[in-house]
mmCIF file of C-alpha atoms in Angstrom:
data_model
loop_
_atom_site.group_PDB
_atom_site.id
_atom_site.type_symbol
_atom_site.label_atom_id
_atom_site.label_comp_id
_atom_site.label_asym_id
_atom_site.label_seq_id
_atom_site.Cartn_x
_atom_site.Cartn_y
_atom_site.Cartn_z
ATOM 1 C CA UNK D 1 25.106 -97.574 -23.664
ATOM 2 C CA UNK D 2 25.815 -95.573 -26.879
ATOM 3 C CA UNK D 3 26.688 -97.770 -30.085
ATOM 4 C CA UNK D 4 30.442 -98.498 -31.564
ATOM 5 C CA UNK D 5 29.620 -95.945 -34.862
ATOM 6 C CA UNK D 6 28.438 -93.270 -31.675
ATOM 7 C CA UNK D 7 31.425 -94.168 -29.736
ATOM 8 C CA UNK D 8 33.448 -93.577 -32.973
ATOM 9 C CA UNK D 9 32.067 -90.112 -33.696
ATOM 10 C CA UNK D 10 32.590 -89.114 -30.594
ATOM 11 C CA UNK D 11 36.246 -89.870 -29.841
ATOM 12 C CA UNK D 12 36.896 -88.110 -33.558
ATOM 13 C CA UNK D 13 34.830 -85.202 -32.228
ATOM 14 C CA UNK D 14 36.573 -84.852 -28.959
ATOM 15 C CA UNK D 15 39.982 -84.818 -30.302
ATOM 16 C CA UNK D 16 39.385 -82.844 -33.034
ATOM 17 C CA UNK D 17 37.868 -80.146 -30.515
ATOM 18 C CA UNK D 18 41.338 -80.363 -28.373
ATOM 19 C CA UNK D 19 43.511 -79.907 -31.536
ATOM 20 C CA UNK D 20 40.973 -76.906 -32.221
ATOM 21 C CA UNK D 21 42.160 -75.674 -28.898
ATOM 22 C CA UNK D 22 45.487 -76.207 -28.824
ATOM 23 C CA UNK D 23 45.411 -74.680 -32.469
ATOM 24 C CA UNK D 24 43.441 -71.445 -31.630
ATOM 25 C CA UNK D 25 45.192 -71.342 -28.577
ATOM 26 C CA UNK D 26 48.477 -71.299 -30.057
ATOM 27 C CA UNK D 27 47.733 -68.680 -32.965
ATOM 28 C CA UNK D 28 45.500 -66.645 -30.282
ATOM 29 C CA UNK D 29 48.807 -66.537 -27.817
ATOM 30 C CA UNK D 30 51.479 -65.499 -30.827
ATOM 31 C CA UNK D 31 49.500 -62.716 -31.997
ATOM 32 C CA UNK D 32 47.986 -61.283 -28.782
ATOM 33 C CA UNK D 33 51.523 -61.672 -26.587
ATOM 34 C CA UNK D 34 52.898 -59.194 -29.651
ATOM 35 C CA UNK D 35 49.544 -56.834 -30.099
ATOM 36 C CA UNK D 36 49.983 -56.398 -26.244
ATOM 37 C CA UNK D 37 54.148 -56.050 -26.524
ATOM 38 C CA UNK D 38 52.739 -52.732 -28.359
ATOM 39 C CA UNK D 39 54.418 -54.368 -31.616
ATOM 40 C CA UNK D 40 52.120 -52.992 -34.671
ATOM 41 C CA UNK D 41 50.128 -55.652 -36.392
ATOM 42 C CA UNK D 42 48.629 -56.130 -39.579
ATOM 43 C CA UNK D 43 44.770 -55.370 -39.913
ATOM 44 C CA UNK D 44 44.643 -58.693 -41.165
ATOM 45 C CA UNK D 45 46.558 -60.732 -38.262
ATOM 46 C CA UNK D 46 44.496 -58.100 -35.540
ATOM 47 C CA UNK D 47 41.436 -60.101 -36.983
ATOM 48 C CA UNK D 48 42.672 -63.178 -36.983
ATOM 49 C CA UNK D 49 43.628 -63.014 -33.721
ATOM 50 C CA UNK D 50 40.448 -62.035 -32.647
ATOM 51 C CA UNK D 51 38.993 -65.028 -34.125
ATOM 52 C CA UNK D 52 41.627 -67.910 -33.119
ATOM 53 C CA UNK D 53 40.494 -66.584 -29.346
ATOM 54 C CA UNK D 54 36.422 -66.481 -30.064
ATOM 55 C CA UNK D 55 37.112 -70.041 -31.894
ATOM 56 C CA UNK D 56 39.178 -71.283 -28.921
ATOM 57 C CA UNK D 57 36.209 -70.550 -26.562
ATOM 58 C CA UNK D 58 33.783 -71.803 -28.545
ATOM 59 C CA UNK D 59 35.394 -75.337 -29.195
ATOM 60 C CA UNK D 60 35.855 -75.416 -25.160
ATOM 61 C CA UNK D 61 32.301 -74.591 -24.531
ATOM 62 C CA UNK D 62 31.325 -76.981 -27.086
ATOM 63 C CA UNK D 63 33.789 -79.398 -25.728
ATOM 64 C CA UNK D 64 32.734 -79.256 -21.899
ATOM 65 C CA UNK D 65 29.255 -79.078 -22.149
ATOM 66 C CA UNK D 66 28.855 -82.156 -24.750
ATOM 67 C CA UNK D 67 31.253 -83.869 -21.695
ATOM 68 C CA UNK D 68 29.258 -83.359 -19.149
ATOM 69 C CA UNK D 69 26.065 -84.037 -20.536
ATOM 70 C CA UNK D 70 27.986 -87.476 -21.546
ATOM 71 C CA UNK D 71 28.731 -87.946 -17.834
ATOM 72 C CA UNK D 72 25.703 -87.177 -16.895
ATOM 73 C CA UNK D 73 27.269 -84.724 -14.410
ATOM 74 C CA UNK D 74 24.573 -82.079 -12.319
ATOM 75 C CA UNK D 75 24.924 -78.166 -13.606
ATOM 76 C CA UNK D 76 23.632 -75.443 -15.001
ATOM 77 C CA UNK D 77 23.505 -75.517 -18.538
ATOM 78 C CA UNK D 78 21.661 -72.061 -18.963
ATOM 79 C CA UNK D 79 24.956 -70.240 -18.361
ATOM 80 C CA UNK D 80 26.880 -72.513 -21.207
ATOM 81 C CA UNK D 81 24.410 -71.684 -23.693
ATOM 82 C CA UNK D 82 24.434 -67.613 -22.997
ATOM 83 C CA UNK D 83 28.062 -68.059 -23.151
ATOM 84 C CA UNK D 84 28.190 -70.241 -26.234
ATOM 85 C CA UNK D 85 25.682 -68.003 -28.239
ATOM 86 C CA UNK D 86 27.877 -64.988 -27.444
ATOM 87 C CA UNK D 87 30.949 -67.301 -28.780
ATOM 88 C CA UNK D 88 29.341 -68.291 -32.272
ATOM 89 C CA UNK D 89 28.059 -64.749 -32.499
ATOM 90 C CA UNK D 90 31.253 -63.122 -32.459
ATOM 91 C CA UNK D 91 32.600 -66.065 -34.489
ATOM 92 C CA UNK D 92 30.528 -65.336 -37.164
ATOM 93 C CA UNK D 93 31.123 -61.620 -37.346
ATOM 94 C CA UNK D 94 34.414 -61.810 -36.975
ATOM 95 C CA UNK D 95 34.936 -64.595 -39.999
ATOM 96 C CA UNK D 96 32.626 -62.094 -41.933
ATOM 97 C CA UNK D 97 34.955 -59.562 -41.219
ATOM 98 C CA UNK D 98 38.310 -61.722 -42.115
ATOM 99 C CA UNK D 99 36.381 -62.117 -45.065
ATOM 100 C CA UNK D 100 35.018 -59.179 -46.211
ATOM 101 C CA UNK D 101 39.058 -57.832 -45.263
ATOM 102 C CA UNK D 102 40.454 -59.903 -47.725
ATOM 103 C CA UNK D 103 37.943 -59.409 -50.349
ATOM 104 C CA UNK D 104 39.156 -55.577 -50.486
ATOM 105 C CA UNK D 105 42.244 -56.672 -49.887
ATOM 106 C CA UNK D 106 42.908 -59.276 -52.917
ATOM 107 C CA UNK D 107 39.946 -58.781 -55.384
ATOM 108 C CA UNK D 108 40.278 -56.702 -58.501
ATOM 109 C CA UNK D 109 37.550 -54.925 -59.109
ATOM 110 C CA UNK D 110 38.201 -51.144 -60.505
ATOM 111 C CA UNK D 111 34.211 -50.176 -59.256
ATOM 112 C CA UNK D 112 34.847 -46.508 -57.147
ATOM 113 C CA UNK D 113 32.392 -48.280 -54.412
ATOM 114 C CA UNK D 114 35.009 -51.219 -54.292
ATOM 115 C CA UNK D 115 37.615 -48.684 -54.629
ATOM 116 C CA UNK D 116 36.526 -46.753 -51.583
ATOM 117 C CA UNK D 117 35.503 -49.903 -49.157
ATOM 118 C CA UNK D 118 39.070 -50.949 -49.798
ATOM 119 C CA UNK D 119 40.122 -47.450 -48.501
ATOM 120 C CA UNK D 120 37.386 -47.710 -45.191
ATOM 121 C CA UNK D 121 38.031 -50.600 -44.317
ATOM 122 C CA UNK D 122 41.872 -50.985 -44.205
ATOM 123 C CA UNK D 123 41.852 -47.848 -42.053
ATOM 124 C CA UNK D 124 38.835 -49.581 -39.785
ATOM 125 C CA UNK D 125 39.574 -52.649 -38.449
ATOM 126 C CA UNK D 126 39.697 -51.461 -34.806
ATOM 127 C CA UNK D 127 36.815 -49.633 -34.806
ATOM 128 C CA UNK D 128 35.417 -53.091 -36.245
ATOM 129 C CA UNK D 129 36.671 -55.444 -33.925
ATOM 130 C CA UNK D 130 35.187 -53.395 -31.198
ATOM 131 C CA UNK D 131 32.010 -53.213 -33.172
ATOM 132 C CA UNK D 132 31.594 -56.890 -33.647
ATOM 133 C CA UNK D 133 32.041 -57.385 -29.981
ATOM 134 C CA UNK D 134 29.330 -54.570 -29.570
ATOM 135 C CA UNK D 135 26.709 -56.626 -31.661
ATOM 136 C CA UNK D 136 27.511 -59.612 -30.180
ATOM 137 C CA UNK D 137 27.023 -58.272 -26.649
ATOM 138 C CA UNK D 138 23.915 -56.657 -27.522
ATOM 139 C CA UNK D 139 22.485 -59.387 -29.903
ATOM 140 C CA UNK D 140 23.245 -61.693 -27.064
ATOM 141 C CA UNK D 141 20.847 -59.814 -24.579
ATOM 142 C CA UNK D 142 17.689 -61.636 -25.492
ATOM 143 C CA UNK D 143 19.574 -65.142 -25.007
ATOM 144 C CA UNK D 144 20.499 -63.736 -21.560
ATOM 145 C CA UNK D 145 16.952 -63.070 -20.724
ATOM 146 C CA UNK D 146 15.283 -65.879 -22.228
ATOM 147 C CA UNK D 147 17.698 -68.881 -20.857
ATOM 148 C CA UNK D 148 17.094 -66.939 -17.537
ATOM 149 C CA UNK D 149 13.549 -66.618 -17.155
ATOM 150 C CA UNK D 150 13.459 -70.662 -18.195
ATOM 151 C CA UNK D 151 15.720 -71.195 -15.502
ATOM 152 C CA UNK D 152 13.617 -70.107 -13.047
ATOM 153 C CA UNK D 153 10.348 -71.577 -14.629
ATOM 154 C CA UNK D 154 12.208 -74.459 -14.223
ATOM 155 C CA UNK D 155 13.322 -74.529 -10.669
ATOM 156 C CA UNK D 156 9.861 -73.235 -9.749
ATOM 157 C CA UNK D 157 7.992 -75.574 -11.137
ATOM 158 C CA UNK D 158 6.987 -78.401 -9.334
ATOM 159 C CA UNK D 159 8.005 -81.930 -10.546
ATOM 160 C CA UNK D 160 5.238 -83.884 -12.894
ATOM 161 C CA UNK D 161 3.120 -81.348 -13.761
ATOM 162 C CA UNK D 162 2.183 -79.443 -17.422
ATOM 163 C CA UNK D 163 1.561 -75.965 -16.245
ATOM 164 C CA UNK D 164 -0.421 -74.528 -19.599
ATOM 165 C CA UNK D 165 0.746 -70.570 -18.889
ATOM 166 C CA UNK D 166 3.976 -72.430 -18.445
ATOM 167 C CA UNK D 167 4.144 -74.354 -21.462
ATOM 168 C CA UNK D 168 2.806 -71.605 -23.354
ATOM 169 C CA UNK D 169 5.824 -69.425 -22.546
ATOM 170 C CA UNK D 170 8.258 -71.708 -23.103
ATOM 171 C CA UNK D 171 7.087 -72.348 -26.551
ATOM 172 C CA UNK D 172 6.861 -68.556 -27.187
ATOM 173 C CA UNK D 173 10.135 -68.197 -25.562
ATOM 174 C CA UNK D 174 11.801 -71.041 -27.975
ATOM 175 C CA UNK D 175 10.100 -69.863 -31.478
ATOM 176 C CA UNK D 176 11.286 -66.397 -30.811
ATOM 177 C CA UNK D 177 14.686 -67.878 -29.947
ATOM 178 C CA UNK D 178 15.050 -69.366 -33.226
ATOM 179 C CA UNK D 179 14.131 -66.737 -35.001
ATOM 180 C CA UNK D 180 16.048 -64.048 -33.190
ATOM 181 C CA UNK D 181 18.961 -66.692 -33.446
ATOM 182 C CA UNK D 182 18.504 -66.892 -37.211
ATOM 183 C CA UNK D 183 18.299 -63.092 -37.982
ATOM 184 C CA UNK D 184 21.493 -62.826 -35.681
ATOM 185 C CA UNK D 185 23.202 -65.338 -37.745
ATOM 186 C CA UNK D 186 22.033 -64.761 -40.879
ATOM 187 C CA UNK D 187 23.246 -61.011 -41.358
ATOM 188 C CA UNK D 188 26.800 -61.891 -41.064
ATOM 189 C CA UNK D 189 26.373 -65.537 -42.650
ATOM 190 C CA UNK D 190 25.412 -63.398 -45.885
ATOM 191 C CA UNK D 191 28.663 -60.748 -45.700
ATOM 192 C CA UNK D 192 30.660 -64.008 -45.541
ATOM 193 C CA UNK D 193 29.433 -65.439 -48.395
ATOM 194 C CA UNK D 194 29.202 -62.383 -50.302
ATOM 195 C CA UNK D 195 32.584 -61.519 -49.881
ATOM 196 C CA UNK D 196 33.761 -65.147 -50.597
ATOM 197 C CA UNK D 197 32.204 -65.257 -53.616
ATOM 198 C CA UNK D 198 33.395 -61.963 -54.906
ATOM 199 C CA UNK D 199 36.779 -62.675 -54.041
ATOM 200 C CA UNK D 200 36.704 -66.018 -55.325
ATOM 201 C CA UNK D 201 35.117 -64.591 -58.764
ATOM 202 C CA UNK D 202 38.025 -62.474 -58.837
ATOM 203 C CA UNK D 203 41.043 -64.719 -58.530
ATOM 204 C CA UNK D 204 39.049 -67.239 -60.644
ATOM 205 C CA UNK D 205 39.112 -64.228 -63.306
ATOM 206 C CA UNK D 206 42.857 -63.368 -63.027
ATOM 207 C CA UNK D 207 43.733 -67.522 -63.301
ATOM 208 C CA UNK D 208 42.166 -67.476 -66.105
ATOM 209 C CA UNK D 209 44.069 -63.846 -67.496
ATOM 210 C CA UNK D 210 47.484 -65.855 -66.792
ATOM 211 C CA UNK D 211 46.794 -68.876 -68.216
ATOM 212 C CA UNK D 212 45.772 -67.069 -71.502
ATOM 213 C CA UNK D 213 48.974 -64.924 -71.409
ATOM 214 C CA UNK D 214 51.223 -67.458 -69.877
ATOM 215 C CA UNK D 215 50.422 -70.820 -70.421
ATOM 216 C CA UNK D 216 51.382 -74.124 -68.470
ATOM 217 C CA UNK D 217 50.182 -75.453 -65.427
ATOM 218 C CA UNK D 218 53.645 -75.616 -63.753
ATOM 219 C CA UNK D 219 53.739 -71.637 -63.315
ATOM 220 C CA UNK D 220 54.444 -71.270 -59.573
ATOM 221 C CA UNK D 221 51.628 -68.023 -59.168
ATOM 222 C CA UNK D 222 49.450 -70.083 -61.531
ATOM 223 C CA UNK D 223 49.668 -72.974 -58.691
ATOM 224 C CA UNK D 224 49.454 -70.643 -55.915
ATOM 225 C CA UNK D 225 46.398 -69.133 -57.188
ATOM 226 C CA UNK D 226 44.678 -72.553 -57.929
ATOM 227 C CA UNK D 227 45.671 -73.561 -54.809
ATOM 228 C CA UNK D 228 43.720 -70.765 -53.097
ATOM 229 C CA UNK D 229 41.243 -71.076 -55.012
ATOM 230 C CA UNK D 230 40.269 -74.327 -53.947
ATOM 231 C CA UNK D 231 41.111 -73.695 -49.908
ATOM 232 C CA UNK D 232 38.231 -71.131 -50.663
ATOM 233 C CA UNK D 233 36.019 -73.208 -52.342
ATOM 234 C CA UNK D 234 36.567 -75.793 -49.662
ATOM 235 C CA UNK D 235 35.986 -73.532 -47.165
ATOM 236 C CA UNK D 236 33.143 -71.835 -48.358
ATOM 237 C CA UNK D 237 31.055 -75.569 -48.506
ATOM 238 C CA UNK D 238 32.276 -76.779 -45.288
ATOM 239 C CA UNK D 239 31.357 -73.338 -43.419
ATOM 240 C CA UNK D 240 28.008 -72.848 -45.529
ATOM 241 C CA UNK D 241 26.957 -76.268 -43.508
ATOM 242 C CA UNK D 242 27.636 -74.719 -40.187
ATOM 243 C CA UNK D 243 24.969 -72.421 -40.211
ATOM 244 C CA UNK D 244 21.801 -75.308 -41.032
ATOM 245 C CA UNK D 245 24.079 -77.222 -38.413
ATOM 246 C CA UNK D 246 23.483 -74.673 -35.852
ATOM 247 C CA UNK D 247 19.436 -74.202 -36.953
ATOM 248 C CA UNK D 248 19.070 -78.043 -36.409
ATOM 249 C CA UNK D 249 21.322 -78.000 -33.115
ATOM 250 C CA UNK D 250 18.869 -75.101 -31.894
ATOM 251 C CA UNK D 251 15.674 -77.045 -32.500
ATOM 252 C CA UNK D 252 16.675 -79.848 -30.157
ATOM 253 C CA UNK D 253 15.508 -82.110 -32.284
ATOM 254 C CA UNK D 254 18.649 -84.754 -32.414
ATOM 255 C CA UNK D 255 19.590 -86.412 -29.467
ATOM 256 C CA UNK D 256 23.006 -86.976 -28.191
ATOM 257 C CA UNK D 257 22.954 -90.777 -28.718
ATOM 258 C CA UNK D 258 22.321 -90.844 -32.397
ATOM 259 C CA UNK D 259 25.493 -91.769 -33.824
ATOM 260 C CA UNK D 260 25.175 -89.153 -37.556
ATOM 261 C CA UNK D 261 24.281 -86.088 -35.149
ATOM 262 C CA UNK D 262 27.963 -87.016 -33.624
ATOM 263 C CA UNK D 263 28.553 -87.413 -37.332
ATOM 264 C CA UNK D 264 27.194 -83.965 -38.361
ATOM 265 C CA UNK D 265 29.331 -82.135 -35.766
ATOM 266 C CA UNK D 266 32.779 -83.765 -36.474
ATOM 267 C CA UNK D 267 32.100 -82.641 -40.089
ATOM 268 C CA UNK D 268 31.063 -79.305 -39.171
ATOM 269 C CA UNK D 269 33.608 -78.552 -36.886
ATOM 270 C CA UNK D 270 36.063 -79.961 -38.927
ATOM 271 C CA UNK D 271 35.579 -76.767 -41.933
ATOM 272 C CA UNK D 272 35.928 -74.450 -38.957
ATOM 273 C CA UNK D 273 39.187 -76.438 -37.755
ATOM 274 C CA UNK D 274 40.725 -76.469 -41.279
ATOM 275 C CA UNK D 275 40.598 -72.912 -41.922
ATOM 276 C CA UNK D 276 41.898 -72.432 -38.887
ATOM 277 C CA UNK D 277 45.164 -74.544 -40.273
ATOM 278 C CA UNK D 278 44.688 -73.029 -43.686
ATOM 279 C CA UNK D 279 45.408 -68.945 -41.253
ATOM 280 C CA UNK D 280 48.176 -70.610 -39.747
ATOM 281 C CA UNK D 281 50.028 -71.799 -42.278
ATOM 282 C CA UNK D 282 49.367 -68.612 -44.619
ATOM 283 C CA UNK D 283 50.900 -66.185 -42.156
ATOM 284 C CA UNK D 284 54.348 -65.930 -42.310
ATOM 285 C CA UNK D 285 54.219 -64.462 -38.514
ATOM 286 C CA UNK D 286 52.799 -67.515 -37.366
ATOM 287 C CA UNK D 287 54.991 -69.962 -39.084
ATOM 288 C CA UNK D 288 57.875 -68.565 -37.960
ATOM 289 C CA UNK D 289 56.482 -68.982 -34.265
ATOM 290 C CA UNK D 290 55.553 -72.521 -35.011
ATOM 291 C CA UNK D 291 58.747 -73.089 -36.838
ATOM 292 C CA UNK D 292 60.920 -71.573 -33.757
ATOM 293 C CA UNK D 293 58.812 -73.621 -31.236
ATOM 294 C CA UNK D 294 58.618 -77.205 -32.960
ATOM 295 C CA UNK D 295 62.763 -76.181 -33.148
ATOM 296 C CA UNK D 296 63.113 -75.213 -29.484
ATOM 297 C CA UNK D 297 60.975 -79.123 -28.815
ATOM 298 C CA UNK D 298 63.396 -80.851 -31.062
ATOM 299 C CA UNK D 299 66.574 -79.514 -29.820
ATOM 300 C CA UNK D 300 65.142 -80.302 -25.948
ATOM 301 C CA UNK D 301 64.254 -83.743 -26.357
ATOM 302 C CA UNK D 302 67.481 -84.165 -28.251
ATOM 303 C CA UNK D 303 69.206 -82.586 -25.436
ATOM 304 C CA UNK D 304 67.573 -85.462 -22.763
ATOM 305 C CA UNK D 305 68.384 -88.061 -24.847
ATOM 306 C CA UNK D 306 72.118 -86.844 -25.091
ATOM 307 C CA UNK D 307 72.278 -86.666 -21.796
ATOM 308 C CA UNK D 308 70.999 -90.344 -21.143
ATOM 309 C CA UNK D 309 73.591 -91.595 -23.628
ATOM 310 C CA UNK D 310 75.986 -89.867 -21.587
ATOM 311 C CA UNK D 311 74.576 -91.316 -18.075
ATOM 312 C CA UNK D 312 74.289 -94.602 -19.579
ATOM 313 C CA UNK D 313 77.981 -94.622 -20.856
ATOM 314 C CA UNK D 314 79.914 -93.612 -17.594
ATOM 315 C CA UNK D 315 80.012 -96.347 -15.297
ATOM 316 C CA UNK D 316 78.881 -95.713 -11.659
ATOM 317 C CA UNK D 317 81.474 -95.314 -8.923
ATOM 318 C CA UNK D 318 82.735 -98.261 -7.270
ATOM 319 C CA UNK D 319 81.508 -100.301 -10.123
ATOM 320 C CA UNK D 320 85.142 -100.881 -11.965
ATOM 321 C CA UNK D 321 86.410 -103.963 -12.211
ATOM 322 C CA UNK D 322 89.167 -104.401 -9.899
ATOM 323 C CA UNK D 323 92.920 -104.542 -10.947
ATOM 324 C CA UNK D 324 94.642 -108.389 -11.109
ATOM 325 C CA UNK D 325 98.105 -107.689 -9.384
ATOM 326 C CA UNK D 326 100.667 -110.153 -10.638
#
């Protein structure tokens, strides 16, 4: 039986993982119904869409395999982890390329290289997408292999026994794992916090040009930038513990019973979560949509209660009080 502080991680864990999904899900539905309506996007919301749908897979991978390894329920879990490496793969590519978008986008930097990445990649971000989905397909083959051939050294293997050509190919088979996992990772982990930093250098730099030229910290854009600023910065620690997250989750060397490992994924999660509200909130597209559908709720369950006021005030028939006659 799993302690109260494991039993407390967890239930944070799960819910945060639904209102993930319903999150991703949301942003993921507003943005692809008008991509596919043939409605022209921004570059910027084509990525993001992109990533609300990788995210929203890979917090209901995450999700249901963590459930029914709770429940102790029989299945294969080979084909959750090729499809969950695919997930983060693509996750991280694509938040490298939100990133590296917005870098270009926002950051002043008069450099012709800058100059001419701004021009690339504004005009790119198809070709991109499609790329990032390339990598990840292809940088997901080894995973495929690997998690199969286990399989079936698995199933073929009798019970109680410590086959040493076995053994020795499951070892090889996990160290190269790990380190094709961390190469994989690691590429776009570095373009993410490349072009974090740079941008953040940036709007730290002109904060600190309009303070000297208009000082007083009630300026609205002084705000705004400060503000950005540190949903960056926050960012940029809670998604920079992701990655060791993922090395550690990879070694199998926490167990699903130990109360900070439940501990270590509600915080990690929780960075990925976050900027996920921090998208939502900056896109005016979005907020409209949310904003129009909290609108449509409120004016429906005002509607039902109307109409019970209604129900409730006119008396059933056959229930008025009969008329004295004098």
């Amino acid at each position: 039986m799993p302690s109260l502080p494991t039993l407390f991680f967890m239930a944070i864990f799960f819910l945060e993982s639904l209102a993930a999904m319903l999150q991703n899900g949301f942003m993921a539905a507003v943005l692809g119904w008008e991509w596919a309506r043939g409605r022209v996007l921004p570059m910027g919301d084509m990525i993001v869409a992109c990533l609300a749908a990788s995210r929203f897979g890979l917090h209901g991978m995450t999700f249901t395999n963590n459930l029914l390894i709770i429940v102790n329920f029989s299945y294969n879990a080979h084909y959750f982890g090729i499809l969950w490496d695919f997930s983060n793969t693509l996750n991280f590519w694509l938040n490298a390329l939100l990133s590296a978008f917005y870098c270009v986008k926002i950051a002043s930097f008069s450099h012709p290289t800058f100059l001419w990445l701004r021009w690339r990649l504004s005009r790119s971000v198809p070709r991109l997408l499609l790329g990032s989905l390339a990598i990840s397909v292809l940088t997901n083959i080894p995973s495929v292999i690997g998690h199969t051939i286990t399989s079936h050294m698995e199933a073929s293997q009798p019970p109680n026994t410590n086959g040493t050509w076995t053994e020795w190919v499951r070892i090889f088979y996990r160290n190269f794992f790990l380190l094709h996992e961390i190469l994989v990772l690691l590429v776009p982990f570095l373009l993410f916090l490349v072009s974090t930093s740079l941008l953040m250098f940036s709007l730290h730099r002109h904060l600190r040009q309009m303070r000297c030229s208009q000082p007083g910290p009630r300026d609205p854009s002084t705000r705004a930038h400060t503000m950005v600023l540190k949903s960056l910065g926050f960012f940029l620690i809670f998604y920079s513990s992701y990655f060791p997250s993922l090395m550690v989750a990879l070694t199998n060397i926490m167990t699903l019973q130990l109360h900070w490992y439940w501990a270590w994924q509600v915080v990690t999660y929780t960075g990925i979560f976050l900027h996920s509200t921090i998208l939502l909130l900056s896109s005016p597209r979005l907020r409209r949509a949310l904003k129009n559908r909290l609108q449509g709720c409120e004016a429906t369950r005002c509607e039902g209660l109307n109409r019970g006021q209604i129900r409730g005030q006119v008396p059933p028939k056959g229930s008025e009080e009969p008329v004295q006659q004098g």
